């Protein structure tokens, strides 16, 4: 028989790139294994995975919310409420009972769209957040935001000539999924000099280019708060963006998974696109994605999230239902995580004080760490870092000398990948090169998370490495 | 702006069909809601969802395995071991501790391929089952078997002229996913008269037809034990199938999720394709899928499973890794479910007796129910039902008169869909018409699960309905 080779596979698969878990992350995993050997000979004693927003990762300091885990434990084994009397707070017991009665066994498939009661909780959360109605029938629970985004890219793209507008820099889920489905990424550039702001002009330019190239733009992706930028949109810009979608008949895909990660709430607040579309009474088809993986929830491993459709016909909702039903249902433990996120303990509930303390601590830690890290990175030679008001990341720009560029190219690497690889090899810190997110020609960045506990040690290592690198290669 | 219509979407999406959760299932859900109204006016008082193999569904009688749920509860909230001393068996506490130490928080993303320790457990399970080596690096944990199957169809299909051989009748995941990825289903027919047996001749015929039509066959799907048929392959046939894959350079996709559902183990035993390929030292690239949703585990809602690749190059394994990494990781609670399935309590462990009792009870119930149902269905006029030795279903053939066919066509329905709809309307029992799985022209079937607790009441309803239907429309 002929051997199965990469060339015999769907060529779209070969084109997919996903830097967040790419070469560097794989090497970091290898180092982690190597470190178990006492004679590892590596110049560091731990690997810090700063490549991915994974708050509960080993060695990081965002603990799970106790309320969520207690509810989860009780729905796993409901007999516990009687077997361990007094161990669970009353509101936890009540919530678990309510969920168990609705769901039955959490080992059963749920409704493909998600447990109806939990979708009602999500709708109520959205209504309270925005002040506009939300319909549980337009809400789909998912295995995290990625699953929802993938579905819409698959649904919207008709190969070979359709594309989706994506911000640059962007979270590479978008380019990876576009490649997978033979869609064309239509990049529009965010403006680093004004805090990574989004402008209608840059999107119009991208649309014009697409039209010239015969590519039909199907949708506009907005990540707010931004990933990797951390930028938070103001309402005026959001209104302009909605109007732009109206003008060009674009579906608006609003990735709002970082809506609870706001580090300068006195200056930058989050407004959902659902609110803006509702207020403008716009007919723009909007999909807004949320997740339990980020925010103060940080429950990545559960795989939970939702998307809400606005201005979608019943016929298309039925089509979405059909598509999600092939995957049977989102993980029930993720759905329970969604319920806990959108319906946290209220003042007066037995769990409230602990919940408040835990979430306040996480917010404060992220805020202070982000600010400290940005300040110290900015103090380094050849580094410029926007002081990110949202999300979990910083995306510093680094000046890389002609010499670095030459050495990197000779090694077959992008210069920022070369920098990041050297950082990993020397310090055990794994970041993602800017080339994985997209950036302007001739600029170099990397993304790192603001999740590491010992900020002094962490940034100290970054500083020491950077200074040594500059010394070696010049500025 | 232009409204978003179905016609503006990817046309592949429109072509997808998935009957298991289609029209009938949606109507059944509606009835379930209607029944909450005291004046529902329906001729039944409960809906029985026999359309889907969902063992832990409300009203069904397969309880979760206590060991699995105890381990899950402890990994959700590890403090419980100390807070509720003596509540958890010692082996549960030890397992949860081992998993928690390896995984860290279950709220963190795991390795995209699945927790290394759990992949090692899977490899050991496979080795003990087959007597041949298994490599954890060739194993990928998944969110259920469906997620894995979808990935391979996406990877193997290069539109517009490639296809995959699928059995008829088949589980509609295959046709649905092929439609989604613009692949071509190449049907080969199973032989009902010999217990739904698989023959090389029918596959060769399908291959010949494909070649004439210019379609490149990329893979052969085998479902063993069969869904919806319940047939269990013998080793001789399996060897022939492996040789056929060699001859035609086909990837063998072995859907083995029902490997633990065997109702006549004295006569029909399960042999994995991994074992056959290993024994023959065949170079056939094999992917075997398993799941925690079926068997005696029945943990559908957790979304857990795995696939093992055999004879795949490192380069292709790296490609698979890249693709699964875009989805970040399989649900950790599903991964823990996999660990509990492949590493159940052993004789001497504190949990063993209960585990043995629970799993024996489930096996016995399925076995006796399947046999009783097949016998009683076979006693009905115009019904022929293979006494299924495996899986969770029966797939009876029903004779439908010319009159039924005429009335059905007039109502725009396939005759078996018309029959199934009438069954639902009269009894509240939801089955899936054979047309959703594929069948020979002019034959009619339906699939029902053998999961309902009160077999007398359940089959009694089916019998009464069928007799009335035959009386009304003739045979």
Short mmCIF file of N, CA, C and O in Angstrom, two decimals, chain A residues 1-2 4 6 8-11 13-14 16 18 21 54 56 58 69-70 72 76-77 83 87 101-102 105-110 112 154-155 157-158 180-181 218 246 249 285 294 298-303 315-316 319 322-323 325-329 331-332, chain B residues 1-2 4 6 8-11 13-14 16 18 21 54 56 58 69-70 72 76-77 83 87 101-102 105-110 112 154-155 157-158 180-181 218 246 249 285 294 298-303 315-316 319 322-323 325-329 331-332:
data_model
loop_
_atom_site.label_atom_id
_atom_site.label_comp_id
_atom_site.label_asym_id
_atom_site.label_seq_id
_atom_site.Cartn_x
_atom_site.Cartn_y
_atom_site.Cartn_z
N UNK A 1 0.83 -1.21 0.00
CA UNK A 1 0.00 0.00 0.00
C UNK A 1 0.87 1.27 0.00
O UNK A 1 2.00 1.25 0.46
N UNK A 2 0.29 2.37 -0.47
CA UNK A 2 0.97 3.67 -0.38
C UNK A 2 0.96 4.13 1.07
O UNK A 2 -0.03 3.96 1.78
N UNK A 4 0.66 6.75 4.09
CA UNK A 4 -0.09 7.98 4.28
C UNK A 4 0.91 9.10 4.55
O UNK A 4 1.69 9.03 5.49
N UNK A 6 1.72 13.53 4.57
CA UNK A 6 1.08 14.83 4.76
C UNK A 6 0.50 15.32 3.43
O UNK A 6 -0.57 15.93 3.38
N UNK A 8 -0.89 13.71 1.19
CA UNK A 8 -2.15 13.08 0.79
C UNK A 8 -3.33 13.60 1.62
O UNK A 8 -4.47 13.21 1.40
N UNK A 9 -3.04 14.48 2.57
CA UNK A 9 -4.12 15.02 3.40
C UNK A 9 -4.70 16.30 2.79
O UNK A 9 -4.14 16.88 1.87
N UNK A 10 -5.81 16.71 3.34
CA UNK A 10 -6.46 17.98 2.97
C UNK A 10 -5.42 19.11 3.07
O UNK A 10 -4.90 19.39 4.16
N UNK A 11 -5.11 19.78 1.96
CA UNK A 11 -4.04 20.79 2.02
C UNK A 11 -4.37 21.94 2.97
O UNK A 11 -3.46 22.60 3.48
N UNK A 13 -5.28 21.78 5.91
CA UNK A 13 -4.77 21.45 7.24
C UNK A 13 -3.30 21.85 7.38
O UNK A 13 -2.86 22.32 8.43
N UNK A 14 -2.57 21.67 6.29
CA UNK A 14 -1.15 22.02 6.33
C UNK A 14 -0.95 23.52 6.57
O UNK A 14 0.00 23.95 7.20
N UNK A 16 -2.71 25.55 8.31
CA UNK A 16 -3.14 26.06 9.61
C UNK A 16 -1.92 26.38 10.47
O UNK A 16 -0.97 25.60 10.51
N UNK A 18 -0.97 27.83 14.50
CA UNK A 18 -1.52 28.20 15.81
C UNK A 18 -0.36 28.34 16.79
O UNK A 18 0.07 27.39 17.43
N UNK A 21 0.16 27.46 20.90
CA UNK A 21 0.65 26.15 21.33
C UNK A 21 1.62 25.58 20.30
O UNK A 21 1.64 24.38 20.04
N UNK A 54 -4.04 30.88 31.04
CA UNK A 54 -4.48 29.66 31.72
C UNK A 54 -4.34 29.89 33.22
O UNK A 54 -3.41 29.40 33.85
N UNK A 56 -5.42 28.98 36.08
CA UNK A 56 -5.29 28.00 37.16
C UNK A 56 -4.14 27.02 36.95
O UNK A 56 -4.01 26.03 37.68
N UNK A 58 -0.67 25.13 37.01
CA UNK A 58 0.28 24.87 38.11
C UNK A 58 1.31 25.99 38.22
O UNK A 58 1.90 26.39 37.22
N UNK A 69 -16.66 25.23 42.55
CA UNK A 69 -16.18 23.88 42.75
C UNK A 69 -17.08 23.08 43.70
O UNK A 69 -17.24 21.87 43.55
N UNK A 70 -17.66 23.78 44.65
CA UNK A 70 -18.58 23.09 45.58
C UNK A 70 -19.85 22.65 44.84
O UNK A 70 -20.33 21.53 45.00
N UNK A 72 -20.05 22.08 41.71
CA UNK A 72 -19.65 21.02 40.78
C UNK A 72 -19.52 19.69 41.51
O UNK A 72 -20.01 18.65 41.03
N UNK A 76 -21.71 16.29 40.82
CA UNK A 76 -21.05 15.03 40.47
C UNK A 76 -21.59 13.89 41.31
O UNK A 76 -21.84 12.79 40.83
N UNK A 77 -21.73 14.14 42.61
CA UNK A 77 -22.16 13.07 43.52
C UNK A 77 -23.18 13.65 44.51
O UNK A 77 -22.83 14.03 45.63
N UNK A 83 -24.28 12.90 53.00
CA UNK A 83 -23.15 12.16 53.59
C UNK A 83 -22.17 13.08 54.31
O UNK A 83 -21.45 12.64 55.20
N UNK A 87 -20.97 20.46 55.53
CA UNK A 87 -19.73 20.80 54.83
C UNK A 87 -19.99 21.83 53.73
O UNK A 87 -19.16 22.70 53.47
N UNK A 101 -31.98 18.73 39.67
CA UNK A 101 -33.38 18.45 39.31
C UNK A 101 -33.67 18.77 37.86
O UNK A 101 -34.40 18.06 37.18
N UNK A 102 -33.08 19.85 37.38
CA UNK A 102 -33.31 20.25 35.99
C UNK A 102 -32.57 19.32 35.03
O UNK A 102 -33.11 18.90 34.01
N UNK A 105 -29.08 13.40 35.72
CA UNK A 105 -27.67 13.05 35.90
C UNK A 105 -26.80 13.93 35.02
O UNK A 105 -27.11 14.14 33.85
N UNK A 106 -25.69 14.42 35.56
CA UNK A 106 -24.79 15.20 34.70
C UNK A 106 -24.03 14.28 33.75
O UNK A 106 -23.29 14.74 32.90
N UNK A 107 -24.23 12.98 33.89
CA UNK A 107 -23.64 12.04 32.94
C UNK A 107 -24.50 11.82 31.71
O UNK A 107 -24.14 11.07 30.82
N UNK A 108 -25.65 12.49 31.66
CA UNK A 108 -26.52 12.37 30.48
C UNK A 108 -26.23 13.51 29.51
O UNK A 108 -25.81 14.59 29.91
N UNK A 109 -26.42 13.24 28.20
CA UNK A 109 -26.39 14.34 27.24
C UNK A 109 -27.44 15.37 27.65
O UNK A 109 -28.55 14.99 28.02
N UNK A 110 -27.11 16.62 27.54
CA UNK A 110 -28.13 17.65 27.75
C UNK A 110 -28.73 18.01 26.40
O UNK A 110 -28.33 17.49 25.36
N UNK A 112 -28.93 19.85 23.11
CA UNK A 112 -27.73 20.21 22.33
C UNK A 112 -27.38 21.70 22.44
O UNK A 112 -26.22 22.09 22.30
N UNK A 154 -16.96 28.22 9.96
CA UNK A 154 -17.39 27.14 9.06
C UNK A 154 -18.70 27.51 8.36
O UNK A 154 -18.87 27.28 7.16
N UNK A 155 -19.62 28.13 9.08
CA UNK A 155 -20.93 28.45 8.48
C UNK A 155 -20.87 29.63 7.51
O UNK A 155 -21.60 29.67 6.52
N UNK A 157 -18.12 30.89 5.80
CA UNK A 157 -17.16 30.85 4.69
C UNK A 157 -17.66 29.92 3.58
O UNK A 157 -17.98 28.76 3.84
N UNK A 158 -17.74 30.45 2.38
CA UNK A 158 -17.97 29.62 1.20
C UNK A 158 -16.70 29.70 0.36
O UNK A 158 -16.45 30.72 -0.27
N UNK A 180 -8.26 26.50 8.14
CA UNK A 180 -8.89 25.18 8.19
C UNK A 180 -10.10 25.10 7.25
O UNK A 180 -10.34 24.07 6.62
N UNK A 181 -10.85 26.19 7.16
CA UNK A 181 -12.07 26.19 6.34
C UNK A 181 -11.90 26.91 5.01
O UNK A 181 -12.89 27.32 4.40
N UNK A 218 -17.46 38.52 4.73
CA UNK A 218 -18.68 37.98 5.33
C UNK A 218 -18.92 38.51 6.74
O UNK A 218 -20.06 38.58 7.19
N UNK A 246 -23.50 47.48 9.16
CA UNK A 246 -24.77 47.71 8.43
C UNK A 246 -24.47 48.06 6.97
O UNK A 246 -25.03 47.48 6.05
N UNK A 249 -23.12 45.04 5.13
CA UNK A 249 -23.82 43.76 5.35
C UNK A 249 -22.91 42.69 5.95
O UNK A 249 -22.81 41.57 5.44
N UNK A 285 -26.59 41.41 12.18
CA UNK A 285 -26.52 40.10 12.84
C UNK A 285 -25.26 40.05 13.70
O UNK A 285 -24.16 40.25 13.20
N UNK A 294 -11.86 32.68 31.27
CA UNK A 294 -11.12 33.90 31.59
C UNK A 294 -11.81 34.59 32.77
O UNK A 294 -12.44 33.95 33.58
N UNK A 298 -11.79 31.70 35.33
CA UNK A 298 -10.55 31.00 34.97
C UNK A 298 -10.69 29.50 34.85
O UNK A 298 -9.71 28.77 34.97
N UNK A 299 -11.91 29.01 34.57
CA UNK A 299 -12.13 27.56 34.53
C UNK A 299 -11.92 27.01 33.12
O UNK A 299 -12.84 26.47 32.48
N UNK A 300 -10.69 27.12 32.62
CA UNK A 300 -10.36 26.68 31.26
C UNK A 300 -10.64 25.20 31.04
O UNK A 300 -11.14 24.79 30.00
N UNK A 301 -10.25 24.38 32.00
CA UNK A 301 -10.31 22.94 31.84
C UNK A 301 -11.72 22.38 31.74
O UNK A 301 -11.92 21.29 31.22
N UNK A 302 -12.72 23.13 32.23
CA UNK A 302 -14.11 22.66 32.14
C UNK A 302 -14.63 22.73 30.72
O UNK A 302 -15.58 22.07 30.38
N UNK A 303 -14.07 23.63 29.91
CA UNK A 303 -14.57 23.90 28.55
C UNK A 303 -16.03 24.33 28.62
O UNK A 303 -16.95 23.54 28.37
N UNK A 315 -34.81 30.47 10.92
CA UNK A 315 -34.28 29.45 10.03
C UNK A 315 -32.77 29.24 10.27
O UNK A 315 -32.29 28.11 10.27
N UNK A 316 -32.07 30.33 10.48
CA UNK A 316 -30.62 30.19 10.71
C UNK A 316 -30.36 29.63 12.10
O UNK A 316 -29.46 28.81 12.29
N UNK A 319 -30.58 26.06 11.83
CA UNK A 319 -29.39 25.52 11.17
C UNK A 319 -28.24 25.40 12.17
O UNK A 319 -27.50 24.41 12.17
N UNK A 322 -28.90 22.48 14.31
CA UNK A 322 -28.56 21.23 13.62
C UNK A 322 -27.05 20.97 13.71
O UNK A 322 -26.62 19.85 14.01
N UNK A 323 -26.26 21.99 13.46
CA UNK A 323 -24.81 21.81 13.47
C UNK A 323 -24.29 21.45 14.87
O UNK A 323 -23.45 20.57 15.01
N UNK A 325 -25.92 19.99 17.16
CA UNK A 325 -26.46 18.71 17.61
C UNK A 325 -25.58 17.54 17.14
O UNK A 325 -25.59 16.48 17.75
N UNK A 326 -24.81 17.74 16.07
CA UNK A 326 -23.91 16.67 15.61
C UNK A 326 -22.86 16.37 16.69
O UNK A 326 -22.44 15.24 16.88
N UNK A 327 -22.47 17.41 17.43
CA UNK A 327 -21.53 17.23 18.53
C UNK A 327 -22.22 16.83 19.82
O UNK A 327 -21.60 16.78 20.87
N UNK A 328 -23.54 16.61 19.72
CA UNK A 328 -24.40 16.12 20.81
C UNK A 328 -24.69 17.16 21.88
O UNK A 328 -25.79 17.65 21.96
N UNK A 329 -23.72 17.53 22.70
CA UNK A 329 -23.97 18.61 23.67
C UNK A 329 -22.65 19.13 24.21
O UNK A 329 -21.65 18.43 24.19
N UNK A 331 -19.98 20.07 27.15
CA UNK A 331 -19.73 19.35 28.41
C UNK A 331 -20.62 19.90 29.52
O UNK A 331 -20.69 21.11 29.72
N UNK A 332 -21.29 19.00 30.23
CA UNK A 332 -22.22 19.46 31.26
C UNK A 332 -21.47 20.15 32.40
O UNK A 332 -21.97 21.13 32.97
N UNK B 1 -28.94 47.35 5.02
CA UNK B 1 -28.09 46.20 4.79
C UNK B 1 -28.89 45.01 4.28
O UNK B 1 -30.09 44.91 4.52
N UNK B 2 -28.22 44.10 3.60
CA UNK B 2 -28.86 42.85 3.18
C UNK B 2 -29.07 41.98 4.42
O UNK B 2 -28.21 41.90 5.29
N UNK B 4 -29.19 38.56 6.49
CA UNK B 4 -28.44 37.31 6.42
C UNK B 4 -29.44 36.18 6.17
O UNK B 4 -30.38 35.99 6.95
N UNK B 6 -30.15 31.97 4.74
CA UNK B 6 -29.51 30.66 4.63
C UNK B 6 -28.72 30.56 3.33
O UNK B 6 -27.64 29.97 3.29
N UNK B 8 -26.99 32.74 1.93
CA UNK B 8 -25.71 33.44 1.95
C UNK B 8 -24.67 32.66 2.76
O UNK B 8 -23.52 33.07 2.86
N UNK B 9 -25.08 31.54 3.34
CA UNK B 9 -24.14 30.75 4.14
C UNK B 9 -23.44 29.71 3.28
O UNK B 9 -23.84 29.44 2.15
N UNK B 10 -22.42 29.12 3.84
CA UNK B 10 -21.70 28.01 3.23
C UNK B 10 -22.70 26.92 2.82
O UNK B 10 -23.38 26.36 3.67
N UNK B 11 -22.82 26.63 1.52
CA UNK B 11 -23.85 25.67 1.09
C UNK B 11 -23.66 24.29 1.70
O UNK B 11 -24.63 23.53 1.83
N UNK B 13 -23.25 23.54 4.66
CA UNK B 13 -23.99 23.47 5.93
C UNK B 13 -25.44 23.07 5.70
O UNK B 13 -26.03 22.33 6.48
N UNK B 14 -25.98 23.58 4.60
CA UNK B 14 -27.39 23.28 4.30
C UNK B 14 -27.58 21.79 4.05
O UNK B 14 -28.62 21.21 4.36
N UNK B 16 -26.08 19.28 5.39
CA UNK B 16 -25.86 18.39 6.53
C UNK B 16 -27.20 17.87 7.05
O UNK B 16 -28.16 18.62 7.15
N UNK B 18 -28.77 15.30 10.24
CA UNK B 18 -28.44 14.54 11.44
C UNK B 18 -29.74 14.15 12.14
O UNK B 18 -30.28 14.88 12.96
N UNK B 21 -30.96 13.75 16.20
CA UNK B 21 -31.53 14.89 16.93
C UNK B 21 -32.33 15.76 15.96
O UNK B 21 -32.35 16.98 16.08
N UNK B 54 -28.34 7.35 25.38
CA UNK B 54 -28.05 8.29 26.45
C UNK B 54 -28.42 7.62 27.77
O UNK B 54 -29.45 7.93 28.37
N UNK B 56 -27.85 7.60 30.90
CA UNK B 56 -28.18 8.21 32.19
C UNK B 56 -29.31 9.24 32.10
O UNK B 56 -29.57 9.97 33.06
N UNK B 58 -32.79 11.13 32.16
CA UNK B 58 -33.90 11.08 33.12
C UNK B 58 -34.90 10.00 32.72
O UNK B 58 -35.32 9.93 31.56
N UNK B 69 -17.92 8.94 39.92
CA UNK B 69 -18.44 10.19 40.44
C UNK B 69 -17.73 10.64 41.71
O UNK B 69 -17.57 11.83 41.96
N UNK B 70 -17.31 9.67 42.52
CA UNK B 70 -16.58 10.03 43.74
C UNK B 70 -15.21 10.63 43.38
O UNK B 70 -14.80 11.64 43.95
N UNK B 72 -14.52 12.11 40.62
CA UNK B 72 -14.79 13.41 40.01
C UNK B 72 -15.07 14.47 41.08
O UNK B 72 -14.55 15.59 41.01
N UNK B 76 -12.88 17.87 41.80
CA UNK B 76 -13.50 19.19 41.75
C UNK B 76 -13.14 20.02 42.98
O UNK B 76 -12.84 21.20 42.89
N UNK B 77 -13.20 19.38 44.14
CA UNK B 77 -12.96 20.12 45.38
C UNK B 77 -12.11 19.24 46.29
O UNK B 77 -12.63 18.56 47.19
N UNK B 83 -12.44 17.38 54.68
CA UNK B 83 -13.66 17.95 55.27
C UNK B 83 -14.72 16.87 55.53
O UNK B 83 -15.59 17.05 56.38
N UNK B 87 -15.91 9.48 54.27
CA UNK B 87 -17.01 9.42 53.29
C UNK B 87 -16.55 8.74 52.00
O UNK B 87 -17.31 8.02 51.37
N UNK B 101 -2.49 15.62 41.66
CA UNK B 101 -1.07 15.96 41.65
C UNK B 101 -0.53 16.08 40.22
O UNK B 101 0.27 16.94 39.91
N UNK B 102 -1.02 15.22 39.37
CA UNK B 102 -0.55 15.25 37.97
C UNK B 102 -1.16 16.43 37.22
O UNK B 102 -0.47 17.14 36.48
N UNK B 105 -4.84 21.97 39.08
CA UNK B 105 -6.27 22.29 39.12
C UNK B 105 -6.96 21.74 37.89
O UNK B 105 -6.46 21.87 36.78
N UNK B 106 -8.14 21.14 38.06
CA UNK B 106 -8.87 20.67 36.88
C UNK B 106 -9.49 21.85 36.14
O UNK B 106 -10.08 21.68 35.08
N UNK B 107 -9.35 23.05 36.68
CA UNK B 107 -9.80 24.25 35.98
C UNK B 107 -8.75 24.80 35.03
O UNK B 107 -8.99 25.80 34.35
N UNK B 108 -7.59 24.15 34.97
CA UNK B 108 -6.54 24.60 34.04
C UNK B 108 -6.65 23.81 32.73
O UNK B 108 -7.11 22.67 32.73
N UNK B 109 -6.25 24.44 31.62
CA UNK B 109 -6.10 23.68 30.38
C UNK B 109 -5.11 22.57 30.63
O UNK B 109 -4.07 22.79 31.27
N UNK B 110 -5.38 21.40 30.10
CA UNK B 110 -4.38 20.33 30.16
C UNK B 110 -3.55 20.38 28.88
O UNK B 110 -3.81 21.19 27.98
N UNK B 112 -2.77 19.60 25.26
CA UNK B 112 -3.81 19.52 24.22
C UNK B 112 -4.14 18.09 23.82
O UNK B 112 -5.25 17.78 23.38
N UNK B 154 -12.23 15.87 8.46
CA UNK B 154 -11.68 17.15 8.00
C UNK B 154 -10.27 16.99 7.43
O UNK B 154 -9.92 17.57 6.41
N UNK B 155 -9.47 16.16 8.08
CA UNK B 155 -8.08 16.01 7.63
C UNK B 155 -7.95 15.17 6.36
O UNK B 155 -7.06 15.42 5.54
N UNK B 157 -10.35 14.54 3.93
CA UNK B 157 -11.11 14.94 2.75
C UNK B 157 -10.46 16.15 2.07
O UNK B 157 -10.21 17.17 2.71
N UNK B 158 -10.17 16.00 0.78
CA UNK B 158 -9.78 17.15 -0.03
C UNK B 158 -10.88 17.35 -1.06
O UNK B 158 -10.99 16.57 -2.00
N UNK B 180 -20.55 18.28 5.86
CA UNK B 180 -19.98 19.52 6.39
C UNK B 180 -18.64 19.85 5.72
O UNK B 180 -18.33 21.02 5.48
N UNK B 181 -17.85 18.80 5.42
CA UNK B 181 -16.51 19.03 4.86
C UNK B 181 -16.44 18.75 3.36
O UNK B 181 -15.36 18.50 2.82
N UNK B 218 -10.63 7.59 0.54
CA UNK B 218 -9.54 7.90 1.46
C UNK B 218 -9.52 6.98 2.67
O UNK B 218 -8.46 6.76 3.25
N UNK B 246 -5.17 -2.42 3.00
CA UNK B 246 -3.81 -2.45 2.43
C UNK B 246 -3.87 -2.34 0.92
O UNK B 246 -3.18 -1.53 0.30
N UNK B 249 -4.96 1.14 -0.14
CA UNK B 249 -4.34 2.27 0.57
C UNK B 249 -5.37 3.13 1.30
O UNK B 249 -5.42 4.35 1.15
N UNK B 285 -2.76 2.39 8.15
CA UNK B 285 -2.96 3.44 9.15
C UNK B 285 -4.35 3.25 9.78
O UNK B 285 -5.37 3.25 9.07
N UNK B 294 -20.64 5.35 26.31
CA UNK B 294 -21.38 4.11 26.14
C UNK B 294 -20.87 3.07 27.15
O UNK B 294 -20.43 3.42 28.21
N UNK B 298 -21.39 5.07 30.41
CA UNK B 298 -22.57 5.88 30.09
C UNK B 298 -22.44 7.35 30.44
O UNK B 298 -23.44 8.04 30.61
N UNK B 299 -21.21 7.86 30.53
CA UNK B 299 -21.02 9.25 30.96
C UNK B 299 -21.01 10.20 29.76
O UNK B 299 -20.01 10.90 29.49
N UNK B 300 -22.12 10.27 29.06
CA UNK B 300 -22.25 11.11 27.85
C UNK B 300 -21.97 12.59 28.14
O UNK B 300 -21.31 13.26 27.37
N UNK B 301 -22.53 13.07 29.24
CA UNK B 301 -22.48 14.51 29.52
C UNK B 301 -21.09 15.03 29.81
O UNK B 301 -20.83 16.23 29.70
N UNK B 302 -20.18 14.14 30.22
CA UNK B 302 -18.81 14.59 30.50
C UNK B 302 -18.05 14.92 29.23
O UNK B 302 -17.07 15.63 29.26
N UNK B 303 -18.46 14.31 28.10
CA UNK B 303 -17.73 14.44 26.83
C UNK B 303 -16.28 13.98 27.00
O UNK B 303 -15.37 14.80 27.17
N UNK B 315 5.27 12.99 11.59
CA UNK B 315 4.87 14.25 10.97
C UNK B 315 3.34 14.42 11.01
O UNK B 315 2.83 15.51 11.27
N UNK B 316 2.64 13.33 10.77
CA UNK B 316 1.17 13.44 10.79
C UNK B 316 0.67 13.55 12.23
O UNK B 316 -0.26 14.30 12.52
N UNK B 319 0.85 17.03 13.07
CA UNK B 319 -0.23 17.77 12.42
C UNK B 319 -1.54 17.62 13.21
O UNK B 319 -2.29 18.59 13.40
N UNK B 322 -1.32 19.76 16.21
CA UNK B 322 -1.57 21.17 15.87
C UNK B 322 -3.08 21.43 15.79
O UNK B 322 -3.58 22.41 16.35
N UNK B 323 -3.79 20.53 15.13
CA UNK B 323 -5.22 20.74 14.95
C UNK B 323 -5.97 20.68 16.29
O UNK B 323 -6.84 21.50 16.56
N UNK B 325 -4.76 21.33 19.14
CA UNK B 325 -4.35 22.42 20.03
C UNK B 325 -5.16 23.70 19.80
O UNK B 325 -5.28 24.52 20.69
N UNK B 326 -5.74 23.84 18.60
CA UNK B 326 -6.59 25.02 18.35
C UNK B 326 -7.81 25.00 19.28
O UNK B 326 -8.28 26.04 19.73
N UNK B 327 -8.29 23.79 19.59
CA UNK B 327 -9.40 23.67 20.54
C UNK B 327 -8.92 23.63 21.98
O UNK B 327 -9.71 23.39 22.89
N UNK B 328 -7.62 23.84 22.18
CA UNK B 328 -6.97 23.97 23.49
C UNK B 328 -6.82 22.64 24.23
O UNK B 328 -5.73 22.14 24.35
N UNK B 329 -7.91 22.08 24.73
CA UNK B 329 -7.79 20.75 25.35
C UNK B 329 -9.16 20.13 25.49
O UNK B 329 -10.16 20.83 25.51
N UNK B 331 -12.25 18.42 27.54
CA UNK B 331 -12.73 18.72 28.90
C UNK B 331 -12.02 17.84 29.92
O UNK B 331 -11.95 16.63 29.76
N UNK B 332 -11.50 18.47 30.97
CA UNK B 332 -10.73 17.71 31.94
C UNK B 332 -11.63 16.71 32.68
O UNK B 332 -11.21 15.61 33.01
#
